[in-house]
Each structure stands twice: as structure tokens, then as C-alpha cells.
């Protein structure tokens, strides 16, 4: 174990937690959209987000990550997934781990134990960002209106994840299923992206899930 | 739209994802305290600005957020290669003569 000060950062359930889009009231909007909507939106909120940094060229780093998570280090622009845990390539020395709510403390401990004295960094960024999931037959059309990145399946297959410009700001697009995409949005931009997505998906019909 | 190849992401991306960061391969003085003001000023502030192929530092700001180098022509804007920091460029820098001015143009 390293000398890093690791502690439980998530308050227990007696403390009220609000996601970055709490004020949008997705629970109240759920089921009120038109039937047959082209785009369905939901927030995958309050998940465990951990930034993991280390040298991906070092086999010891990849091995430690595998021992801790049972996941291979993802190659450039890709996503490793197992059960409800995903590991995303952000850069050659940076990865993003997303796990179910509340698991971040145990995962950080496992990572630090497995990576020992290696030159690495694990930071809990759960409070700083959220995930918006876009799905449906017109989800890709909404992306095409929003980003200059080529989201055609030939260049953006399932399992790929890219950082790009989006609606004049920046976010990560993760292709998680045939018609399903996740947008990794910074907390302070969540309201703006929500407004943008409502406008961009208006012509296709938008349904919100709580 | 101009496409730039990011050597970290391994694919071409639109120019708006990138930010230029100036001249590349500027060595920091090994002992800054031993520099004269002129030497430090030269390192800190003074940059070349010729016509021709230049080695430049670029940032993939909206993508992997990593710096890399590009060899770019300062007149045509053509980027002939990009390469990771620590790697050697395969194109040398050039200084091109200015094109003769069209007849009737004033100096
Ligand atoms: Zn990149």
C-alpha cells in the first residue's frame, strides 16, 4: 500500500445527493414525450468516476490494472467493459474508470494495492462530471448536428470513445451500443448540453427517462 | 476544413480540436540562474517567424489533451508530418525566398 491518503469521499445515503441535472427534473419529464420518439435521453447519474494515470507502455502498469479490475488497458480511442465497470482511454497516460455508484472507494484501494509503488495517480472525479445516454434511431443524427467528428459506424464503431468538440464546447462521446451513445459531460456544462440536446433532438421527438 | 493527424489518437481530426503552441524544440537553459538577461529573454520571448517549413508544437486540446509536434509550412499552411515529442522529424526546416511581387505592387 502506498502512503497516499485514501478515504471514503462519498457521503452516506442520509445526505441528499443531487446530480448535475437534478434541476431538469428528468423523473417528472419521464413518459411525457411523444410516443415513437427518435431520441431517448437519460442521465446515468452519481456513478463512480475515477481518473487513472500511469504509463500505458509499461507492462507492469497494464498488469496491475488487470489484477485490480479484471480489465485490459484499452487501446487508443477505445473502451474496455466488464459487468458494470468500464475503462476508457483518454490519452496515452490517462484513463477514466466508471463504476456503479458507491464502488469508488473500494476500487481505488484495489488499484493502489495492485499498482504498489508505481508512478501512478488515482483521483476520484465523481462529483465533477456526469453521463448522458442518448439512444434511439435518431441518436446518431443528433450527434451529427453537434460535432465535427465522423460518427458513421465505419469510423465510430461500438466500443470506441473519442474526445471532440461538441456544440461549441468539448466532451467525450462513447459508442456503447448500436443506437446508444454516452456523452461524458463536465458538471458545469451539463445544463448547457441538456438545453442543446433538447433543441437538436426536437425535430425527431425526444423522450426522457427518469 | 483542415484535418490534422494526432500521433497519440492515431487519426485525423478537424482543426478546431487543436491549439497551436508555437515554435518547437526550444531547449530550456540548463542553468537559468547563470543566464544573462539577454540570453533568458531570447529563450523566453524571441521566436523565429520565417517563410517555410517550421517545426511547431501543437496541442490536441479537445481530444487526448496531449502535445505533439508538427512540421508546417508557414505560407501554404500545409502540415507535412506530425510526430510525438521525443521523436525526430523526417522533414528539415526550410527558409523560402519571398515570391517576386506582382507588377504594379508597391514595396
Ligand atoms: Zn489526440
mmCIF file of C-alpha atoms and ligand atoms in Angstrom:
data_model
loop_
_atom_site.group_PDB
_atom_site.id
_atom_site.type_symbol
_atom_site.label_atom_id
_atom_site.label_comp_id
_atom_site.label_asym_id
_atom_site.label_seq_id
_atom_site.Cartn_x
_atom_site.Cartn_y
_atom_site.Cartn_z
ATOM 1 C CA UNK A 1 0.000 0.000 0.000
ATOM 2 C CA UNK A 2 1.252 3.471 -0.721
ATOM 3 C CA UNK A 3 1.397 6.442 1.591
ATOM 4 C CA UNK A 4 -1.403 8.136 -0.374
ATOM 5 C CA UNK A 5 -4.215 9.407 1.811
ATOM 6 C CA UNK A 6 -7.180 7.346 0.634
ATOM 7 C CA UNK A 7 -10.540 7.869 2.257
ATOM 8 C CA UNK A 8 -14.253 7.494 1.638
ATOM 9 C CA UNK A 9 -15.319 10.667 -0.153
ATOM 10 C CA UNK A 10 -18.939 9.791 -0.817
ATOM 11 C CA UNK A 11 -21.322 10.794 1.988
ATOM 12 C CA UNK A 12 -23.659 8.067 3.193
ATOM 13 C CA UNK A 13 -27.246 7.894 1.961
ATOM 14 C CA UNK A 14 -28.589 10.063 4.789
ATOM 15 C CA UNK A 15 -27.081 13.037 2.946
ATOM 16 C CA UNK A 16 -29.129 14.244 -0.012
ATOM 17 C CA UNK A 17 -27.227 13.913 -3.294
ATOM 18 C CA UNK A 18 -28.127 15.877 -6.420
ATOM 19 C CA UNK A 19 -26.784 15.101 -9.871
ATOM 20 C CA UNK A 20 -25.659 17.947 -12.179
ATOM 21 C CA UNK A 21 -29.054 17.731 -13.921
ATOM 22 C CA UNK A 22 -31.187 17.372 -10.807
ATOM 23 C CA UNK A 23 -32.921 20.667 -11.571
ATOM 24 C CA UNK A 24 -34.024 19.419 -15.004
ATOM 25 C CA UNK A 25 -36.436 17.029 -13.288
ATOM 26 C CA UNK A 26 -35.983 14.003 -15.551
ATOM 27 C CA UNK A 27 -38.213 11.950 -13.241
ATOM 28 C CA UNK A 28 -41.122 14.335 -13.830
ATOM 29 C CA UNK A 29 -40.460 14.534 -17.587
ATOM 30 C CA UNK A 30 -40.286 10.761 -17.982
ATOM 31 C CA UNK A 31 -43.125 9.317 -20.021
ATOM 32 C CA UNK A 32 -44.364 12.759 -21.123
ATOM 33 C CA UNK A 33 -42.637 12.751 -24.524
ATOM 34 C CA UNK A 34 -44.365 11.740 -27.749
ATOM 35 C CA UNK A 35 -44.577 8.030 -28.388
ATOM 36 C CA UNK A 36 -42.246 6.818 -31.097
ATOM 37 C CA UNK A 37 -39.623 9.425 -30.212
ATOM 38 C CA UNK A 38 -36.489 9.265 -32.358
ATOM 39 C CA UNK A 39 -34.223 10.029 -29.443
ATOM 40 C CA UNK A 40 -34.318 8.856 -25.844
ATOM 41 C CA UNK A 41 -32.256 10.606 -23.181
ATOM 42 C CA UNK A 42 -31.402 9.601 -19.655
ATOM 43 C CA UNK A 43 -28.814 10.655 -17.134
ATOM 44 C CA UNK A 44 -26.634 7.884 -15.714
ATOM 45 C CA UNK A 45 -26.148 9.879 -12.585
ATOM 46 C CA UNK A 46 -23.960 9.789 -9.494
ATOM 47 C CA UNK A 47 -21.756 6.964 -10.777
ATOM 48 C CA UNK A 48 -18.216 6.379 -9.558
ATOM 49 C CA UNK A 49 -15.753 8.181 -11.854
ATOM 50 C CA UNK A 50 -12.028 7.702 -11.247
ATOM 51 C CA UNK A 51 -9.215 9.230 -13.283
ATOM 52 C CA UNK A 52 -6.332 6.774 -13.523
ATOM 53 C CA UNK A 53 -2.947 7.894 -14.795
ATOM 54 C CA UNK A 54 0.120 5.793 -15.493
ATOM 55 C CA UNK A 55 2.400 4.785 -18.342
ATOM 56 C CA UNK A 56 0.403 2.554 -20.679
ATOM 57 C CA UNK A 57 3.644 1.386 -22.349
ATOM 58 C CA UNK A 58 4.780 -0.161 -19.058
ATOM 59 C CA UNK A 59 3.630 -3.822 -18.871
ATOM 60 C CA UNK A 60 3.663 -3.624 -15.063
ATOM 61 C CA UNK A 61 1.026 -0.891 -15.192
ATOM 62 C CA UNK A 62 -1.252 -2.879 -17.505
ATOM 63 C CA UNK A 63 -0.786 -5.957 -15.350
ATOM 64 C CA UNK A 64 -1.586 -4.092 -12.129
ATOM 65 C CA UNK A 65 -4.743 -2.615 -13.654
ATOM 66 C CA UNK A 66 -5.770 -6.066 -14.857
ATOM 67 C CA UNK A 67 -5.157 -7.594 -11.444
ATOM 68 C CA UNK A 68 -7.229 -4.909 -9.741
ATOM 69 C CA UNK A 69 -10.116 -4.666 -12.184
ATOM 70 C CA UNK A 70 -10.078 -7.741 -14.382
ATOM 71 C CA UNK A 71 -9.985 -5.349 -17.341
ATOM 72 C CA UNK A 72 -7.416 -4.975 -20.101
ATOM 73 C CA UNK A 73 -5.997 -1.492 -20.596
ATOM 74 C CA UNK A 74 -7.963 -0.132 -23.543
ATOM 75 C CA UNK A 75 -6.086 0.745 -26.727
ATOM 76 C CA UNK A 76 -6.217 4.290 -28.075
ATOM 77 C CA UNK A 77 -9.787 5.608 -28.502
ATOM 78 C CA UNK A 78 -11.410 2.533 -27.065
ATOM 79 C CA UNK A 79 -13.391 1.314 -24.113
ATOM 80 C CA UNK A 80 -12.886 -1.869 -22.056
ATOM 81 C CA UNK A 81 -16.028 -3.060 -20.313
ATOM 82 C CA UNK A 82 -16.771 -5.804 -17.833
ATOM 83 C CA UNK A 83 -20.061 -6.158 -15.972
ATOM 84 C CA UNK A 84 -20.919 -2.591 -14.971
ATOM 85 C CA UNK A 85 -17.360 -1.279 -14.976
ATOM 86 C CA UNK A 86 -15.776 0.490 -17.946
ATOM 87 C CA UNK A 87 -12.269 1.756 -18.553
ATOM 88 C CA UNK A 88 -11.849 4.418 -21.240
ATOM 89 C CA UNK A 89 -8.658 5.539 -22.991
ATOM 90 C CA UNK A 90 -8.381 9.308 -22.581
ATOM 91 C CA UNK A 91 -4.725 9.693 -23.607
ATOM 92 C CA UNK A 92 -1.536 7.614 -23.646
ATOM 93 C CA UNK A 93 -1.122 8.073 -19.887
ATOM 94 C CA UNK A 94 -4.708 8.731 -18.799
ATOM 95 C CA UNK A 95 -7.764 6.510 -18.386
ATOM 96 C CA UNK A 96 -11.240 7.013 -16.991
ATOM 97 C CA UNK A 97 -12.850 4.309 -14.912
ATOM 98 C CA UNK A 98 -16.620 4.375 -14.447
ATOM 99 C CA UNK A 99 -18.232 2.011 -11.966
ATOM 100 C CA UNK A 100 -21.543 1.717 -10.115
ATOM 101 C CA UNK A 101 -22.349 4.323 -7.505
ATOM 102 C CA UNK A 102 -20.539 3.854 -4.241
ATOM 103 C CA UNK A 103 -17.831 1.494 -5.506
ATOM 104 C CA UNK A 104 -15.140 4.154 -5.987
ATOM 105 C CA UNK A 105 -13.557 3.816 -2.560
ATOM 106 C CA UNK A 106 -13.076 0.044 -2.777
ATOM 107 C CA UNK A 107 -11.828 0.280 -6.369
ATOM 108 C CA UNK A 108 -9.295 2.972 -5.518
ATOM 109 C CA UNK A 109 -7.960 0.807 -2.695
ATOM 110 C CA UNK A 110 -7.700 -2.207 -5.029
ATOM 111 C CA UNK A 111 -5.873 -0.158 -7.672
ATOM 112 C CA UNK A 112 -3.396 1.290 -5.198
ATOM 113 C CA UNK A 113 -2.710 -2.134 -3.753
ATOM 114 C CA UNK A 114 -2.151 -3.684 -7.203
ATOM 115 C CA UNK A 115 -0.030 -0.810 -8.552
ATOM 116 C CA UNK A 116 2.111 -0.504 -5.444
ATOM 117 C CA UNK A 117 4.934 1.971 -5.751
ATOM 118 C CA UNK A 118 4.494 2.621 -9.480
ATOM 119 C CA UNK A 119 4.382 6.233 -10.677
ATOM 120 C CA UNK A 120 0.609 6.468 -10.957
ATOM 121 C CA UNK A 121 -2.302 8.655 -9.966
ATOM 122 C CA UNK A 122 -5.861 7.790 -8.971
ATOM 123 C CA UNK A 123 -8.289 10.673 -8.460
ATOM 124 C CA UNK A 124 -11.959 10.466 -7.625
ATOM 125 C CA UNK A 125 -13.695 12.847 -10.050
ATOM 126 C CA UNK A 126 -17.228 11.540 -9.475
ATOM 127 C CA UNK A 127 -18.531 14.944 -8.447
ATOM 128 C CA UNK A 128 -17.114 16.718 -11.476
ATOM 129 C CA UNK A 129 -18.905 15.079 -14.371
ATOM 130 C CA UNK A 130 -21.940 13.079 -15.411
ATOM 131 C CA UNK A 131 -23.090 10.814 -18.221
ATOM 132 C CA UNK A 132 -25.974 11.483 -20.564
ATOM 133 C CA UNK A 133 -27.089 8.472 -22.550
ATOM 134 C CA UNK A 134 -28.607 9.113 -25.974
ATOM 135 C CA UNK A 135 -30.346 6.221 -27.681
ATOM 136 C CA UNK A 136 -32.840 5.562 -30.435
ATOM 137 C CA UNK A 137 -32.913 5.530 -34.243
ATOM 138 C CA UNK A 138 -32.140 9.267 -34.486
ATOM 139 C CA UNK A 139 -29.453 9.460 -31.786
ATOM 140 C CA UNK A 140 -26.685 9.471 -34.383
ATOM 141 C CA UNK A 141 -28.409 12.279 -36.288
ATOM 142 C CA UNK A 142 -28.296 14.398 -33.136
ATOM 143 C CA UNK A 143 -24.574 13.725 -32.820
ATOM 144 C CA UNK A 144 -24.032 14.670 -36.467
ATOM 145 C CA UNK A 145 -25.617 18.052 -35.799
ATOM 146 C CA UNK A 146 -23.413 18.619 -32.787
ATOM 147 C CA UNK A 147 -19.872 17.517 -33.561
ATOM 148 C CA UNK A 148 -17.386 17.646 -36.430
ATOM 149 C CA UNK A 149 -16.252 14.111 -35.553
ATOM 150 C CA UNK A 150 -17.341 11.493 -38.100
ATOM 151 C CA UNK A 151 -19.784 9.323 -36.136
ATOM 152 C CA UNK A 152 -20.586 6.960 -39.035
ATOM 153 C CA UNK A 153 -20.253 3.331 -37.795
ATOM 154 C CA UNK A 154 -17.372 2.780 -40.255
ATOM 155 C CA UNK A 155 -15.217 5.242 -38.343
ATOM 156 C CA UNK A 156 -17.013 5.175 -34.985
ATOM 157 C CA UNK A 157 -17.926 1.551 -34.181
ATOM 158 C CA UNK A 158 -19.358 0.267 -30.909
ATOM 159 C CA UNK A 159 -16.628 0.250 -28.245
ATOM 160 C CA UNK A 160 -14.944 3.428 -29.473
ATOM 161 C CA UNK A 161 -14.754 6.560 -27.330
ATOM 162 C CA UNK A 162 -13.462 9.926 -28.508
ATOM 163 C CA UNK A 163 -12.937 13.391 -27.117
ATOM 164 C CA UNK A 164 -14.032 16.052 -29.571
ATOM 165 C CA UNK A 165 -15.727 19.378 -29.985
ATOM 166 C CA UNK A 166 -19.455 19.223 -29.366
ATOM 167 C CA UNK A 167 -21.952 22.075 -29.507
ATOM 168 C CA UNK A 168 -19.089 24.615 -29.392
ATOM 169 C CA UNK A 169 -17.745 23.005 -26.237
ATOM 170 C CA UNK A 170 -15.846 19.770 -25.553
ATOM 171 C CA UNK A 171 -16.939 16.369 -24.293
ATOM 172 C CA UNK A 172 -16.310 12.648 -24.775
ATOM 173 C CA UNK A 173 -18.606 10.518 -26.927
ATOM 174 C CA UNK A 174 -18.716 6.810 -26.069
ATOM 175 C CA UNK A 175 -20.367 4.395 -28.504
ATOM 176 C CA UNK A 176 -21.821 1.757 -26.198
ATOM 177 C CA UNK A 177 -24.453 0.023 -28.343
ATOM 178 C CA UNK A 178 -25.810 0.025 -31.903
ATOM 179 C CA UNK A 179 -28.081 3.035 -31.411
ATOM 180 C CA UNK A 180 -26.739 4.009 -28.000
ATOM 181 C CA UNK A 181 -24.154 6.637 -27.136
ATOM 182 C CA UNK A 182 -22.942 8.108 -23.891
ATOM 183 C CA UNK A 183 -21.842 11.717 -23.538
ATOM 184 C CA UNK A 184 -19.374 12.366 -20.758
ATOM 185 C CA UNK A 185 -20.168 15.916 -19.696
ATOM 186 C CA UNK A 186 -18.463 18.190 -17.209
ATOM 187 C CA UNK A 187 -20.746 19.211 -14.360
ATOM 188 C CA UNK A 188 -20.768 22.924 -15.155
ATOM 189 C CA UNK A 189 -21.629 22.235 -18.804
ATOM 190 C CA UNK A 190 -24.426 19.744 -18.092
ATOM 191 C CA UNK A 191 -27.230 22.306 -18.186
ATOM 192 C CA UNK A 192 -25.965 23.811 -21.449
ATOM 193 C CA UNK A 193 -25.653 20.376 -23.086
ATOM 194 C CA UNK A 194 -29.146 19.457 -21.865
ATOM 195 C CA UNK A 195 -30.529 22.623 -23.477
ATOM 196 C CA UNK A 196 -28.597 21.908 -26.678
ATOM 197 C CA UNK A 197 -29.841 18.312 -26.858
ATOM 198 C CA UNK A 198 -33.462 19.367 -26.397
ATOM 199 C CA UNK A 199 -33.092 21.764 -29.316
ATOM 200 C CA UNK A 200 -31.117 19.375 -31.522
ATOM 201 C CA UNK A 201 -33.475 16.444 -30.997
ATOM 202 C CA UNK A 202 -36.682 18.478 -31.265
ATOM 203 C CA UNK A 203 -37.318 17.572 -34.895
ATOM 204 C CA UNK A 204 -37.014 13.832 -34.165
ATOM 205 C CA UNK A 205 -39.040 13.786 -30.969
ATOM 206 C CA UNK A 206 -37.348 13.473 -27.585
ATOM 207 C CA UNK A 207 -38.292 11.119 -24.788
ATOM 208 C CA UNK A 208 -36.712 11.415 -21.369
ATOM 209 C CA UNK A 209 -36.237 8.527 -18.977
ATOM 210 C CA UNK A 210 -36.084 9.183 -15.246
ATOM 211 C CA UNK B 1 -11.783 22.207 -43.148
ATOM 212 C CA UNK B 2 -8.199 21.301 -42.356
ATOM 213 C CA UNK B 3 -7.532 17.842 -40.919
ATOM 214 C CA UNK B 4 -4.600 17.272 -38.575
ATOM 215 C CA UNK B 5 -3.279 13.820 -37.698
ATOM 216 C CA UNK B 6 -2.840 13.345 -33.931
ATOM 217 C CA UNK B 7 0.007 10.873 -33.344
ATOM 218 C CA UNK B 8 -1.462 9.898 -29.962
ATOM 219 C CA UNK B 9 -5.055 9.302 -31.088
ATOM 220 C CA UNK B 10 -3.769 7.812 -34.331
ATOM 221 C CA UNK B 11 -6.296 9.502 -36.579
ATOM 222 C CA UNK B 12 -7.009 12.759 -38.364
ATOM 223 C CA UNK B 13 -9.238 15.274 -36.623
ATOM 224 C CA UNK B 14 -10.692 18.611 -37.586
ATOM 225 C CA UNK B 15 -8.527 21.657 -36.961
ATOM 226 C CA UNK B 16 -10.927 23.091 -34.374
ATOM 227 C CA UNK B 17 -9.908 20.329 -31.931
ATOM 228 C CA UNK B 18 -6.329 21.666 -31.856
ATOM 229 C CA UNK B 19 -4.480 24.648 -30.477
ATOM 230 C CA UNK B 20 -1.089 25.840 -31.773
ATOM 231 C CA UNK B 21 1.576 26.302 -29.128
ATOM 232 C CA UNK B 22 4.397 27.974 -31.023
ATOM 233 C CA UNK B 23 7.881 27.029 -32.124
ATOM 234 C CA UNK B 24 9.059 23.523 -31.201
ATOM 235 C CA UNK B 25 12.403 22.179 -29.996
ATOM 236 C CA UNK B 26 13.356 25.187 -27.855
ATOM 237 C CA UNK B 27 15.872 23.979 -25.300
ATOM 238 C CA UNK B 28 15.491 25.418 -21.820
ATOM 239 C CA UNK B 29 18.811 26.732 -20.484
ATOM 240 C CA UNK B 30 20.284 24.114 -18.149
ATOM 241 C CA UNK B 31 21.172 26.713 -15.542
ATOM 242 C CA UNK B 32 18.675 29.603 -15.768
ATOM 243 C CA UNK B 33 20.382 31.495 -12.941
ATOM 244 C CA UNK B 34 23.577 31.677 -14.978
ATOM 245 C CA UNK B 35 21.829 33.292 -17.977
ATOM 246 C CA UNK B 36 22.255 36.943 -18.821
ATOM 247 C CA UNK B 37 19.027 38.909 -19.248
ATOM 248 C CA UNK B 38 19.602 38.804 -22.990
ATOM 249 C CA UNK B 39 20.021 35.022 -23.026
ATOM 250 C CA UNK B 40 16.957 34.451 -20.855
ATOM 251 C CA UNK B 41 14.926 36.932 -22.893
ATOM 252 C CA UNK B 42 15.963 35.151 -26.066
ATOM 253 C CA UNK B 43 14.808 31.808 -24.655
ATOM 254 C CA UNK B 44 11.613 33.189 -23.166
ATOM 255 C CA UNK B 45 10.278 35.590 -25.761
ATOM 256 C CA UNK B 46 12.036 35.612 -29.104
ATOM 257 C CA UNK B 47 10.764 33.302 -31.806
ATOM 258 C CA UNK B 48 11.593 32.810 -35.456
ATOM 259 C CA UNK B 49 8.976 33.755 -37.999
ATOM 260 C CA UNK B 50 10.284 32.868 -41.453
ATOM 261 C CA UNK B 51 8.523 31.665 -44.574
ATOM 262 C CA UNK B 52 8.927 27.933 -44.988
ATOM 263 C CA UNK B 53 8.648 24.606 -43.231
ATOM 264 C CA UNK B 54 8.756 25.018 -39.463
ATOM 265 C CA UNK B 55 8.694 22.600 -36.551
ATOM 266 C CA UNK B 56 5.861 23.616 -34.270
ATOM 267 C CA UNK B 57 4.266 22.468 -31.045
ATOM 268 C CA UNK B 58 0.542 21.721 -31.158
ATOM 269 C CA UNK B 59 -1.975 20.637 -28.529
ATOM 270 C CA UNK B 60 -4.847 18.220 -29.170
ATOM 271 C CA UNK B 61 -6.963 20.362 -26.881
ATOM 272 C CA UNK B 62 -10.389 18.785 -27.374
ATOM 273 C CA UNK B 63 -9.157 15.225 -27.849
ATOM 274 C CA UNK B 64 -6.428 13.471 -25.873
ATOM 275 C CA UNK B 65 -5.136 16.794 -24.440
ATOM 276 C CA UNK B 66 -1.561 15.871 -25.362
ATOM 277 C CA UNK B 67 1.128 17.975 -27.015
ATOM 278 C CA UNK B 68 2.834 16.813 -30.190
ATOM 279 C CA UNK B 69 4.990 18.343 -32.914
ATOM 280 C CA UNK B 70 4.026 19.254 -36.458
ATOM 281 C CA UNK B 71 6.098 20.321 -39.447
ATOM 282 C CA UNK B 72 4.040 23.039 -41.084
ATOM 283 C CA UNK B 73 4.627 25.402 -43.997
ATOM 284 C CA UNK B 74 4.006 28.927 -42.771
ATOM 285 C CA UNK B 75 2.839 30.203 -46.167
ATOM 286 C CA UNK B 76 0.703 27.362 -47.534
ATOM 287 C CA UNK B 77 -0.277 26.061 -44.048
ATOM 288 C CA UNK B 78 0.433 22.542 -45.347
ATOM 289 C CA UNK B 79 1.269 20.152 -42.496
ATOM 290 C CA UNK B 80 3.678 17.594 -43.932
ATOM 291 C CA UNK B 81 4.020 15.453 -40.786
ATOM 292 C CA UNK B 82 3.147 15.244 -37.108
ATOM 293 C CA UNK B 83 5.254 13.357 -34.579
ATOM 294 C CA UNK B 84 5.379 12.689 -30.873
ATOM 295 C CA UNK B 85 7.584 14.724 -28.583
ATOM 296 C CA UNK B 86 10.923 12.940 -28.297
ATOM 297 C CA UNK B 87 10.761 11.663 -31.867
ATOM 298 C CA UNK B 88 12.804 13.074 -34.731
ATOM 299 C CA UNK B 89 11.066 14.883 -37.600
ATOM 300 C CA UNK B 90 11.667 13.497 -41.078
ATOM 301 C CA UNK B 91 11.436 16.934 -42.730
ATOM 302 C CA UNK B 92 14.014 19.659 -42.077
ATOM 303 C CA UNK B 93 13.086 23.296 -41.625
ATOM 304 C CA UNK B 94 13.409 25.480 -44.707
ATOM 305 C CA UNK B 95 13.586 29.222 -45.301
ATOM 306 C CA UNK B 96 11.902 30.144 -48.565
ATOM 307 C CA UNK B 97 12.706 33.240 -50.613
ATOM 308 C CA UNK B 98 9.767 35.647 -50.854
ATOM 309 C CA UNK B 99 7.854 35.357 -54.122
ATOM 310 C CA UNK B 100 8.501 38.226 -56.560
ATOM 311 C CA UNK B 101 5.763 40.801 -56.197
ATOM 312 C CA UNK B 102 3.264 41.280 -58.973
ATOM 313 C CA UNK B 103 3.906 44.187 -61.312
ATOM 314 C CA UNK B 104 2.445 47.421 -60.082
ATOM 315 C CA UNK B 105 2.533 46.403 -56.435
ATOM 316 C CA UNK B 106 4.182 48.898 -54.151
ATOM 317 C CA UNK B 107 7.027 47.853 -51.927
HETATM 318 ZN ZN1 LIG C 1 -5.052 13.206 -29.771
#
